[in-house]
Coordinates of C-alpha atoms and ligand atoms in Angstrom, one line a residue:
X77 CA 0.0 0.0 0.0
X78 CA 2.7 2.8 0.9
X79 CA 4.2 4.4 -2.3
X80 CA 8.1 4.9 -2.5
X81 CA 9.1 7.7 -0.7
X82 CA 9.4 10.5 -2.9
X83 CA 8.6 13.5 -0.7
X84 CA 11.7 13.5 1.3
X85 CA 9.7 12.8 5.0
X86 CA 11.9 10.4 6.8
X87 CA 9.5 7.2 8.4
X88 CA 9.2 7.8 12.0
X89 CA 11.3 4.8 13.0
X90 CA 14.8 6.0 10.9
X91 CA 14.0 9.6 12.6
X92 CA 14.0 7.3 15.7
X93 CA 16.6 5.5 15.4
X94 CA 18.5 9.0 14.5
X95 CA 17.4 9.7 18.3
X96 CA 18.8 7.1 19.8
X97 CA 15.3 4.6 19.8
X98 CA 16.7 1.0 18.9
X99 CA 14.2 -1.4 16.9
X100 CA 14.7 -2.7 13.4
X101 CA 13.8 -0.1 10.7
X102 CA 11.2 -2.1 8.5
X103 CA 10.4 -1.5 5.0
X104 CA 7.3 0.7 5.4
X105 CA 8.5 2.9 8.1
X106 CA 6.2 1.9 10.0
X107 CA 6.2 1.2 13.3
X108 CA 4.1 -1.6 14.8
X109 CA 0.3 -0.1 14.6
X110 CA 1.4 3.5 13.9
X111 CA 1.4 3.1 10.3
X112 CA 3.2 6.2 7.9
X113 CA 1.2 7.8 5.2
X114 CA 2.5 9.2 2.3
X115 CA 0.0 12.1 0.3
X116 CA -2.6 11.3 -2.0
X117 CA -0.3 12.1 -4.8
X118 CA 2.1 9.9 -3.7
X119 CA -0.2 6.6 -3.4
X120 CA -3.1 6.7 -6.2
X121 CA -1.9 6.9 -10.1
X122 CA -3.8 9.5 -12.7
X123 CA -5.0 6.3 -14.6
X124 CA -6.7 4.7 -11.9
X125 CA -10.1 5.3 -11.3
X126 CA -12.3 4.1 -7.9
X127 CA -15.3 3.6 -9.9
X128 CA -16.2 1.4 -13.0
X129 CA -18.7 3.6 -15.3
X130 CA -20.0 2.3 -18.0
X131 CA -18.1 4.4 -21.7
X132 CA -20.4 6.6 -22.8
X133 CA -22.3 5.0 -25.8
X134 CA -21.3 5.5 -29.7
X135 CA -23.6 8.7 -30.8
X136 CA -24.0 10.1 -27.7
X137 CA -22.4 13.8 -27.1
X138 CA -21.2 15.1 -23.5
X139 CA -23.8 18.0 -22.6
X140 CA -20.8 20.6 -22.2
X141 CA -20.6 22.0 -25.8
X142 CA -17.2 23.2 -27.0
X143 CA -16.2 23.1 -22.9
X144 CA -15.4 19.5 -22.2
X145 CA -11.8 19.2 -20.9
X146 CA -9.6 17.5 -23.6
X147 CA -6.2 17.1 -21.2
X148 CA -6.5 15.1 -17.8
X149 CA -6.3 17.5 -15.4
X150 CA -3.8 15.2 -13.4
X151 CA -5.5 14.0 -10.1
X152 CA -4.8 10.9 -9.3
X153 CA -7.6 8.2 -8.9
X154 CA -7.5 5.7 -5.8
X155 CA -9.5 2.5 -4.7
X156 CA -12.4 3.0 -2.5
X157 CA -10.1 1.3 0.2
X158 CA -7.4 3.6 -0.2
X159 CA -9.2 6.5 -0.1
X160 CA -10.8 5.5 3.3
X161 CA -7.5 4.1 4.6
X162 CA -5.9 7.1 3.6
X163 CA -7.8 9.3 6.0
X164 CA -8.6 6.8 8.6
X165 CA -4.7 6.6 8.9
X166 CA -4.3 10.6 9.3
X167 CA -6.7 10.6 11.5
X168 CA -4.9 8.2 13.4
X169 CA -2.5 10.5 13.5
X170 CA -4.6 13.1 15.0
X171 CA -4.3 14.1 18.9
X172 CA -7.9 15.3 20.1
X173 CA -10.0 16.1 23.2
X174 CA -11.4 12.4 22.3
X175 CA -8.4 10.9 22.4
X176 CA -6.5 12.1 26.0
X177 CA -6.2 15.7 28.2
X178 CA -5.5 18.7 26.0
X179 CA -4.6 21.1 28.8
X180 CA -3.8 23.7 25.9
X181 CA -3.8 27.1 28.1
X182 CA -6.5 29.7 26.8
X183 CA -8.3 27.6 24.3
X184 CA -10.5 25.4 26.9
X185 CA -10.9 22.3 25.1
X186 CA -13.7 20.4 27.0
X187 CA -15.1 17.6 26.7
X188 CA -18.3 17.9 24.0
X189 CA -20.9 15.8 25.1
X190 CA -22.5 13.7 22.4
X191 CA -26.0 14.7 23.1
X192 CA -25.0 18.4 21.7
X193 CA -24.1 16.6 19.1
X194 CA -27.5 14.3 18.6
X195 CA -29.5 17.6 18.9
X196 CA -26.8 19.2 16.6
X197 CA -27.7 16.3 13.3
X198 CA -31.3 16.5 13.9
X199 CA -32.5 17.3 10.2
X200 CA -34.6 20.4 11.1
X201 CA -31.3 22.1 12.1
X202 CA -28.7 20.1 10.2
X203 CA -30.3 20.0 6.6
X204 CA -31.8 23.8 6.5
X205 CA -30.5 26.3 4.3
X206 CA -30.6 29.8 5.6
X207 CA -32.8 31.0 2.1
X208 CA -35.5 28.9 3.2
X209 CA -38.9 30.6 4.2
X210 CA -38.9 31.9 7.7
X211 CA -42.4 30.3 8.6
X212 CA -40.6 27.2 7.5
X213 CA -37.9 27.1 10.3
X214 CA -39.3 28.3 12.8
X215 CA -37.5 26.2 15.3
X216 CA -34.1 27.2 14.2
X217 CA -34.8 30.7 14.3
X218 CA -36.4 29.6 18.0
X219 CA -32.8 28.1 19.0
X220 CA -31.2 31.4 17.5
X221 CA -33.3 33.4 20.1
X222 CA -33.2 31.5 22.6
X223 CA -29.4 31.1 23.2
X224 CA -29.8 35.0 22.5
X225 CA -31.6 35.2 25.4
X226 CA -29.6 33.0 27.3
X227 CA -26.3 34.8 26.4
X228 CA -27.6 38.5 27.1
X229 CA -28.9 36.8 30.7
X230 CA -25.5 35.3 31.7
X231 CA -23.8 38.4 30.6
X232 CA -26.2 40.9 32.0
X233 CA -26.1 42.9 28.1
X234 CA -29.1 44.0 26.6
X235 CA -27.9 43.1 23.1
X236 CA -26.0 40.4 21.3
X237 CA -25.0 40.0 17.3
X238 CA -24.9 36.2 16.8
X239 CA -23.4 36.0 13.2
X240 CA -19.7 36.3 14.2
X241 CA -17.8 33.3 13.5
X242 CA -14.8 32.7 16.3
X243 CA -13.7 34.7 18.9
X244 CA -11.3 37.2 17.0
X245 CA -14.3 37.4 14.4
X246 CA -16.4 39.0 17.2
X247 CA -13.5 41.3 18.4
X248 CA -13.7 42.5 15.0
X249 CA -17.3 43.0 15.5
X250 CA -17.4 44.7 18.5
X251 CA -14.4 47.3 17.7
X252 CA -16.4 48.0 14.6
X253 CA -19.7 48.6 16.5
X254 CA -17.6 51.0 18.7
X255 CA -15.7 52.6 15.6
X256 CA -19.4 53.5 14.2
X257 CA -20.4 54.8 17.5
X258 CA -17.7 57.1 17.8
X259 CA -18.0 57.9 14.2
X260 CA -21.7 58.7 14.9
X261 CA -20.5 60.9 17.2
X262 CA -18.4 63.0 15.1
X263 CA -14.9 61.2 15.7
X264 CA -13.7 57.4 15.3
X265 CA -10.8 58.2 17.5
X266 CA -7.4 56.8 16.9
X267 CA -6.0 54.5 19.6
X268 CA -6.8 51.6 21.6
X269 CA -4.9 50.7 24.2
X270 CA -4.3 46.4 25.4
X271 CA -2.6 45.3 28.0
X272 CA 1.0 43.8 27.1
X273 CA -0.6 40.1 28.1
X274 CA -3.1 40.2 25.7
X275 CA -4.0 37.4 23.2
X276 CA -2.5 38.8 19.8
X277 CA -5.7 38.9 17.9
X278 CA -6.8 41.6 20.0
X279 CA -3.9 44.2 18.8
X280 CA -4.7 42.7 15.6
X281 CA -8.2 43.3 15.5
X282 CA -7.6 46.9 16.5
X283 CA -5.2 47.6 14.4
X284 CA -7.6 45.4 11.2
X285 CA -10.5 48.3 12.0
X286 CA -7.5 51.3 11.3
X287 CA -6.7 52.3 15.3
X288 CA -3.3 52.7 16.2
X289 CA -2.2 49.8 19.2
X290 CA -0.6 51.7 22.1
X291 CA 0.0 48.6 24.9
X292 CA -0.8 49.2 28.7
X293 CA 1.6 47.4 31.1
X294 CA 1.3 44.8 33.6
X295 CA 1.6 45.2 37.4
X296 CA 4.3 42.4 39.1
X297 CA 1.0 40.5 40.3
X298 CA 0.0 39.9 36.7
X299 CA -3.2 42.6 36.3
X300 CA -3.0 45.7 34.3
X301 CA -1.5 48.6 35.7
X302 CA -4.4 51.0 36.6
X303 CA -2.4 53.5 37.3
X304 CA -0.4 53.7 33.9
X305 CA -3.6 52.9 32.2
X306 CA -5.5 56.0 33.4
X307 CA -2.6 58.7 32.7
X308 CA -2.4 57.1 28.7
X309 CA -6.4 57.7 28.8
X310 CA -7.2 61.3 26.8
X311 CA -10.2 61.8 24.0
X312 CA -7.7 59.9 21.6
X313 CA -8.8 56.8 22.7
X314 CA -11.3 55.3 21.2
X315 CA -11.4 52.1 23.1
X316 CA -9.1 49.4 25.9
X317 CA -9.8 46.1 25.1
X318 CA -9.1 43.6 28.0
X319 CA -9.2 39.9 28.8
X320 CA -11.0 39.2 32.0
X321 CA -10.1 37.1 33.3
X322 CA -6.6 37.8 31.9
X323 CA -4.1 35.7 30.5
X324 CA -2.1 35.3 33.5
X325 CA -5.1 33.2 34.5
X326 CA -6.3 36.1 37.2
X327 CA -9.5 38.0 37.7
X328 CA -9.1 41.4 36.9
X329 CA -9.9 43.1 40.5
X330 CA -10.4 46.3 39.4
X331 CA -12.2 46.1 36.4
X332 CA -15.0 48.3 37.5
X333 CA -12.4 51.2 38.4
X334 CA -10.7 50.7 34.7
X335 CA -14.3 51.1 32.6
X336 CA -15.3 54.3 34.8
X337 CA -12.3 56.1 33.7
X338 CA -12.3 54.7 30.5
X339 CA -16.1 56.2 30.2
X340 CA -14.9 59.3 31.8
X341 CA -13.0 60.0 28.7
X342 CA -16.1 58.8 26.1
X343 CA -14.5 55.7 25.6
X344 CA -15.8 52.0 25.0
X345 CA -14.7 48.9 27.1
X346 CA -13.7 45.7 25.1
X347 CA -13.8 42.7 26.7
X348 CA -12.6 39.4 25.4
X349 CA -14.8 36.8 26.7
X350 CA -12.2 33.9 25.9
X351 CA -11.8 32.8 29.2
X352 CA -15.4 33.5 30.1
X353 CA -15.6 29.7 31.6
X354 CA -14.1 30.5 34.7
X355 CA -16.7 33.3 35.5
X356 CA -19.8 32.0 34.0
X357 CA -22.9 31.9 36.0
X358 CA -20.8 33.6 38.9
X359 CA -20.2 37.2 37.1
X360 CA -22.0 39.5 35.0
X361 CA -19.7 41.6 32.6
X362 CA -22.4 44.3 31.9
X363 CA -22.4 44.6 36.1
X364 CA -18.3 45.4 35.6
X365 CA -19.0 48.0 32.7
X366 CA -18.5 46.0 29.8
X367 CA -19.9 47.8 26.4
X368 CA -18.6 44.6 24.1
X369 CA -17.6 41.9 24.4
X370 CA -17.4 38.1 22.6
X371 CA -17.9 34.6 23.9
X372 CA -16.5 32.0 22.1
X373 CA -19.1 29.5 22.3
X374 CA -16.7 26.6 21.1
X375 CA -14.9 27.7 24.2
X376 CA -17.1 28.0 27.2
X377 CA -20.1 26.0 25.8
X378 CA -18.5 23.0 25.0
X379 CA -18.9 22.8 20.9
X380 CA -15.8 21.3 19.0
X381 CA -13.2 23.7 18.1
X382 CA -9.5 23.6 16.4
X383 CA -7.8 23.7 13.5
X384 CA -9.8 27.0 12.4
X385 CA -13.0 26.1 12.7
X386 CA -16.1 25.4 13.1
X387 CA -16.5 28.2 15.7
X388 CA -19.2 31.1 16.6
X389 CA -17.9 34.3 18.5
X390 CA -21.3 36.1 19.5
X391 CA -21.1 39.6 20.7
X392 CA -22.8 41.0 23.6
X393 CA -23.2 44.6 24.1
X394 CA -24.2 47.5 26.3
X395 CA -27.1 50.2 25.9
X396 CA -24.6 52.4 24.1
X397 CA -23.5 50.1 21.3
X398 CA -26.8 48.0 20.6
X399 CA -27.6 50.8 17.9
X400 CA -25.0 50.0 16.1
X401 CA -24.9 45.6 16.2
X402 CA -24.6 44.2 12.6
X403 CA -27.4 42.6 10.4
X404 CA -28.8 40.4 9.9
X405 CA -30.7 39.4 13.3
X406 CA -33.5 37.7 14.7
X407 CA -36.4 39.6 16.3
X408 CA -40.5 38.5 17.9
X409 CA -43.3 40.0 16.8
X410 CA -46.1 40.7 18.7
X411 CA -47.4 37.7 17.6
X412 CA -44.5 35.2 18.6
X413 CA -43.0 34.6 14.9
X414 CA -40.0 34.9 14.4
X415 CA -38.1 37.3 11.5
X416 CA -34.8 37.6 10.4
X417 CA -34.0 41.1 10.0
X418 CA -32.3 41.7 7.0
X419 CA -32.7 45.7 6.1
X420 CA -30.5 48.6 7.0
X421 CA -32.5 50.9 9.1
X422 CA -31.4 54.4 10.2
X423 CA -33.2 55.7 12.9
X424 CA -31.9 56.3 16.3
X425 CA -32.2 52.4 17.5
X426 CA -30.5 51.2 14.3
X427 CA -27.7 52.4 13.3
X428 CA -25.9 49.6 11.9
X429 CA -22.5 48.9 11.0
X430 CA -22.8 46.7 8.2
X431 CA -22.4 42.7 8.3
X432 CA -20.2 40.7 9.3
X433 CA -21.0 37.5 7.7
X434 CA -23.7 36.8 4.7
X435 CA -26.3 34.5 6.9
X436 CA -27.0 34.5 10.5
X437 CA -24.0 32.3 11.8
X438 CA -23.2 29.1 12.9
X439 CA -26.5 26.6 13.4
X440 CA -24.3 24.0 13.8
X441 CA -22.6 25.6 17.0
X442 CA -25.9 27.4 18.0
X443 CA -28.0 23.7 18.5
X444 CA -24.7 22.3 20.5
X445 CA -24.2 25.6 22.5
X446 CA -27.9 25.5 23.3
X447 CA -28.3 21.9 24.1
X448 CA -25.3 22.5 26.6
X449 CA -26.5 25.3 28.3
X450 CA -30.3 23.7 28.9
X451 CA -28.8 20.4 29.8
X452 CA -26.4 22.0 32.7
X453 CA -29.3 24.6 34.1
X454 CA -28.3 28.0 35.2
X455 CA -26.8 26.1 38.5
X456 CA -24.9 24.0 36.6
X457 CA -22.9 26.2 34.8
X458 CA -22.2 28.4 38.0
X459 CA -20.2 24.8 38.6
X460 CA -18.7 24.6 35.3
X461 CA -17.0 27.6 36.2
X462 CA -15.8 26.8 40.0
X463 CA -15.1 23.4 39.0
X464 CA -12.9 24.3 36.4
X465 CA -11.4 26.8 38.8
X466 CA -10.9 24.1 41.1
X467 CA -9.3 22.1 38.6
X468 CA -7.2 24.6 38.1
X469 CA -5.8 25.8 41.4
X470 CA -5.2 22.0 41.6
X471 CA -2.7 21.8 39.3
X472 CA -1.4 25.0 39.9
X473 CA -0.7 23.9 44.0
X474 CA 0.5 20.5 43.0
X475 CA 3.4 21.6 40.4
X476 CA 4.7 25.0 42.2
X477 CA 7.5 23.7 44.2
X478 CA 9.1 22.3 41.1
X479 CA 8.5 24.8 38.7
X480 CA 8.6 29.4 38.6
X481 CA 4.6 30.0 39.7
X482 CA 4.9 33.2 39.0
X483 CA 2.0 35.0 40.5
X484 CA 0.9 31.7 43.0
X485 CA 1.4 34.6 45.2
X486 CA -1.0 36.6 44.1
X487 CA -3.9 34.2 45.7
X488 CA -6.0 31.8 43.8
X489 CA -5.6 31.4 40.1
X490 CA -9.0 31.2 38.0
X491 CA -9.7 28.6 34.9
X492 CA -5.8 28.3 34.0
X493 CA -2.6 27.4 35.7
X494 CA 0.3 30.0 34.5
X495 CA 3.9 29.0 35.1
X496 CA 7.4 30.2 33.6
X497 CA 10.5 28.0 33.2
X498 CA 13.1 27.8 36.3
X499 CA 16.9 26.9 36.1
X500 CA 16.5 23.8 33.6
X501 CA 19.5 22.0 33.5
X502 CA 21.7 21.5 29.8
X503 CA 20.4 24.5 28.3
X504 CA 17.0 22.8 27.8
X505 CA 13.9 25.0 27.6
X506 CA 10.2 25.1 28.2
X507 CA 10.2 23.7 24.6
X508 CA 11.6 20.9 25.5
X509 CA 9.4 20.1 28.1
X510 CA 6.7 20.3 25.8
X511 CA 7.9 18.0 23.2
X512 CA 8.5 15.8 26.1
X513 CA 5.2 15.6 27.5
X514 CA 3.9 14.4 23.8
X515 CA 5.8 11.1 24.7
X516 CA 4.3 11.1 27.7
X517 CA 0.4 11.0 25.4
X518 CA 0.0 14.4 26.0
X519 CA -0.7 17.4 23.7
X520 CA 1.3 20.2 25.6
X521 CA 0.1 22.9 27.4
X522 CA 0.0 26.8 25.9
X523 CA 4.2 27.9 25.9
X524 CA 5.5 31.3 25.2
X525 CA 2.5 33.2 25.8
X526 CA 1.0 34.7 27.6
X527 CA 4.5 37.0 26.5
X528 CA 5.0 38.7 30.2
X529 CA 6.6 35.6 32.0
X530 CA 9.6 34.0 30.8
X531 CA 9.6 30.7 28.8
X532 CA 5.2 30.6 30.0
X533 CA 3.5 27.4 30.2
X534 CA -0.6 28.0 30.1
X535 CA -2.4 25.1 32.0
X536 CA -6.1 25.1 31.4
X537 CA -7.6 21.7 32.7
X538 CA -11.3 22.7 32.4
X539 CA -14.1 21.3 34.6
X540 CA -14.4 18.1 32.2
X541 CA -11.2 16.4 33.5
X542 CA -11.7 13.6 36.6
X543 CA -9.2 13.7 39.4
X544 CA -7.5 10.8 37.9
X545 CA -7.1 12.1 34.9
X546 CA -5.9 15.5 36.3
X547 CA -3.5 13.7 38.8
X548 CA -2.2 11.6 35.9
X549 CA -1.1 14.6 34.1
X550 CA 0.3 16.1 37.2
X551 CA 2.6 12.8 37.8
X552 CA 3.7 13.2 33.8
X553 CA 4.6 16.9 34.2
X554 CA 6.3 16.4 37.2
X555 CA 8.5 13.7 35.7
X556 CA 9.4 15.4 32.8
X557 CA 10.4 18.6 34.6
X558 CA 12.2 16.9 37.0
X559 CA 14.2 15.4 34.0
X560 CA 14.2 18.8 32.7
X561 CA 15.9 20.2 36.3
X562 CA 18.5 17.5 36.1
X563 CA 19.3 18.1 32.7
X564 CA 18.7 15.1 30.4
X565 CA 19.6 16.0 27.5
X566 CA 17.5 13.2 26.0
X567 CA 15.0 15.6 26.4
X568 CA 16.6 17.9 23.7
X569 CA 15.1 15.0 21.0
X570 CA 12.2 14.6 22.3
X571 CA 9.4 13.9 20.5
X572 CA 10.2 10.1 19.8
X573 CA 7.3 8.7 20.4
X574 CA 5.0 10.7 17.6
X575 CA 4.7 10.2 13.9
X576 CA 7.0 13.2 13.0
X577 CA 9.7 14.4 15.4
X578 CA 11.2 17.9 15.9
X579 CA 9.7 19.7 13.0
X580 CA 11.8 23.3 12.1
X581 CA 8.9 25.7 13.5
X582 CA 10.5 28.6 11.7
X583 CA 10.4 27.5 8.5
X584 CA 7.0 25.9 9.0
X585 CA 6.1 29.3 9.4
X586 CA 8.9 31.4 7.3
X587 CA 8.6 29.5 4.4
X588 CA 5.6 26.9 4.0
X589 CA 5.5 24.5 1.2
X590 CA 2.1 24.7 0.8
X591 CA 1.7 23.0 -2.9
X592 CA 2.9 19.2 -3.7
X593 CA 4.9 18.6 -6.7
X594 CA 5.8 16.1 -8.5
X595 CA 10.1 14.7 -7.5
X596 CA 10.8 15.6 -11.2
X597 CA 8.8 19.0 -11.4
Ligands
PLP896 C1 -9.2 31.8 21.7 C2 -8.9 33.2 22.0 C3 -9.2 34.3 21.1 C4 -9.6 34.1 19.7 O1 -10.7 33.2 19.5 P1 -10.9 32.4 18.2 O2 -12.3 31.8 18.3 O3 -9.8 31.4 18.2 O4 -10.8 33.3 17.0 C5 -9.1 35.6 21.6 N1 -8.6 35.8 22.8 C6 -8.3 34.9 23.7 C7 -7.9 35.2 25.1 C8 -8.5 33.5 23.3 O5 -8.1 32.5 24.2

């Protein structure tokens, strides 16, 4: 089954063996059950074909006119067995929430229950299309208004924009809705200001709607500097976008103080809702002063996320920016049916920005956000949130001794365990201990960000994890950064275990090869 080798990836066993792993190389580069897999290109020939159709009969003329294709456009054909082993394989070489912990710091990967799921590929949600008469689906545009509801209740806002499709999707939304208030107003302003730990799509996303990013430094206990924030506050600014809680994994205390002053001036507050699982059900950003703000709901309400998609980013906002929440949306009548509303309208309650997406967002993610929310109860995801607190402090308590906590002083950490790297033996790094912990049948933990500590590791356990699982992890990590501490340089190679070793993450990055060719071409 496995073509020559005429891509230049070395089977995982030779990169192995290069690592000091002893075995016998075998023919196939394979190793036992972990099976290589070369690209489509490289297994399935142009000639072949997976099905047998009958030749098109003597007299008979292809429908296309002059425009049938007289060259082969050069894909290659493969068995139906091919085809399926070919992805069953990659996906074998997937790591996933289903498969083991993903503690990946920021990004809380839960567990998805398969009942969102169920609900999700019921047919009058999973087989609509968003042109299809209103009266006819109803019950979708019920499930859009209900987790509406549900959102602007557990957020205290009075308005939310559903159509925004991940989290930096709805920052983009919300510093838009701020740029036309302002606008409306007479002046977009130039600057907003983020805090020096902030996830970089938020200076992005500033800098996407044409502000100028001036950053607003950290305190030693790992919250912004409210001092240094209010003397960088003038009518300039337009808006401060901050994570809360942050991405040191700590509640921002004074939150309340920083939107007065920032309102004092006729700015807006941003808030990215990212880490909105540690708080939900406990804290209501509109009580803190929040004017926007998104929640990832493939974040905090469970539905699958990674590898860029799918996702949903709804945006909640404040009295002041409602006005100006993108089309299109989904509003009662006084008789209970529900309309999508699709028109720009320019009165003093509608002042629109524009769109931000063609339909009305994610159904998919809706139905699975939904179905979590009603299955937990208003109680339950109050203990989402301290569970996954708890989970967190856990870890945080049980790895401190052997590793830089860097604000364990500061008290109680919320949804995410932060720590930096210590005096690592051998010149070996947090990246090491990373690659380590993937031997270990782990995907690592967040590294390098957030950027304020040195050599970060983000921990974010979530509420899903059982104490076994949790204290597993916690025995791996300690091992490995106790080999780390000593110095083994072993570690230095690590992966070995994985289907590709130490990959060149520059050039990944610098230079991509994002096209195959041909070994001749
Ligand atoms: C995940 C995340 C984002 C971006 O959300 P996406 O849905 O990935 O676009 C923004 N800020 C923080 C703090 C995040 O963790």
């Amino acid at each position: 089954m496995n073509a020559p080798n005429k891509s230049g990836w070395k089977p995982a066993m030779e990169a192995a063996e290069e690592g000091g792993v002893r075995g016998p190389v075998t023919t196939t580069g394979n190793r036992a059950l972990m099976l290589e897999e070369p690209l489509l290109f490289e297994i399935g020939h142009a000639e072949t074909t997976g099905v047998d159709l009958p030749p098109i009969g003597e007299g008979t003329s292809p429908r296309l006119g002059g425009f049938e294709r007289s060259d082969p456009i050069g894909l290659v054909g493969l068995t139906e067995p091919e085809t399926v082993r070919h992805y069953t394989r990659l996906s074998r070489q997937n790591y996933g929430i289903d498969l083991g912990f993903f503690p990946l710091g920021s990004c809380t990967m839960k567990h998805n229950p398969r009942l969102n799921e169920k609900l999700a590929r019921l047919p009058g949600f999973a087989d609509i299309h968003p042109l299809a008469p209103q009266s006819s689906v109803q019950g979708a545009l019920e499930v859009i208004d209900e987790l509406a509801t549900w959102l602007k209740t557990l957020t205290g806002m009075p308005a939310v924009a559903m159509s925004p499709k991940a989290g930096a999707h709805g920052e983009l939304c919300g510093i838009l809705a701020i740029r036309a208030a302002h606008t409306a107003a007479g002046n977009p302003r130039e600057v907003v200001l983020v805090p020096e730990s902030a996830h970089g799509t938020n200076p992005a996303t500033a800098a996407f709607a044409g502000y100028k990013v001036d950053n607003i430094p950290a305190t030693p206990e790992g919250r912004v500097d409210v001092e240094a924030l209010k003397a960088r506050l003038g009518p300039d600014v337009a808006a401060v976008m901050i994570t809360n809680p942050n991405t040191c994994g700590l509640f921002e205390t004074d939150f309340r103080t920083i939107a007065d002053a920032v309102h004092e001036v006729g700015g807006y507050v941003y808030c990215d809702g990212a880490n909105f699982n540690a708080i939900v059900g406990r804290v209501r950003p509109g009580d803190l002063g929040v004017d926007a703000m998104h929640i990832n709901l493939h974040k905090t309400f469970s539905t699958p996320h990674g590898g860029g998609g799918p996702g949903s980013g709804p945006v909640v906002f404040s009295e002041a920016l409602a006005p100006f929440a993108p089309l299109p949306y989904v509003e009662k009548d006084a008789t209970g049916e529900l309309h999508i509303v699709e028109e720009e309208n320019t009165d003093e309650e509608h002042q629109t920005f524009g769109r931000m997406t063609v339909f009305h967002g994610q159904m998919g993610m809706f139905t699975r956000a939904l179905t979590y929310m009603l299955s937990h109860g208003a109680d339950g995801l109050k203990q989402v949130a301290e569970d996954a607190v708890l989970n967190a402090n856990y870890i945080l308590r049980s790895l401190e001794d052997i590793l830089h906590a860097p604000f364990a002083d500061s008290g109680p950490c919320m949804h995410e365990a932060l720590f930096g790297d210590k005096d690592f033996g051998g010149g070996l790094s947090t990246l090491d201990l990373a690659k380590g912990l993937i031997d270990e049948g782990y995907h690592p933990m967040t590294v390098y960000f957030p950027l304020v500590v040195h050599g970060a590791m983000l921990v974010e356990p979530t509420e899903t994890e059982s104490k076994a699982s949790i204290d597993q992890f916690i025995t791996a990590f300690r091992s490995v950064t106790e080999r780390a501490l000593a110095g083994d340089e072993s570690l230095k190679q690590a992966p070995y275990y994985a289907p590709r070793r130490r990959l060149d993450e520059t050039a990944a990055a610098r230079k991509p090869r994002l096209t195959w060719e041909t070994p001749e071409g």
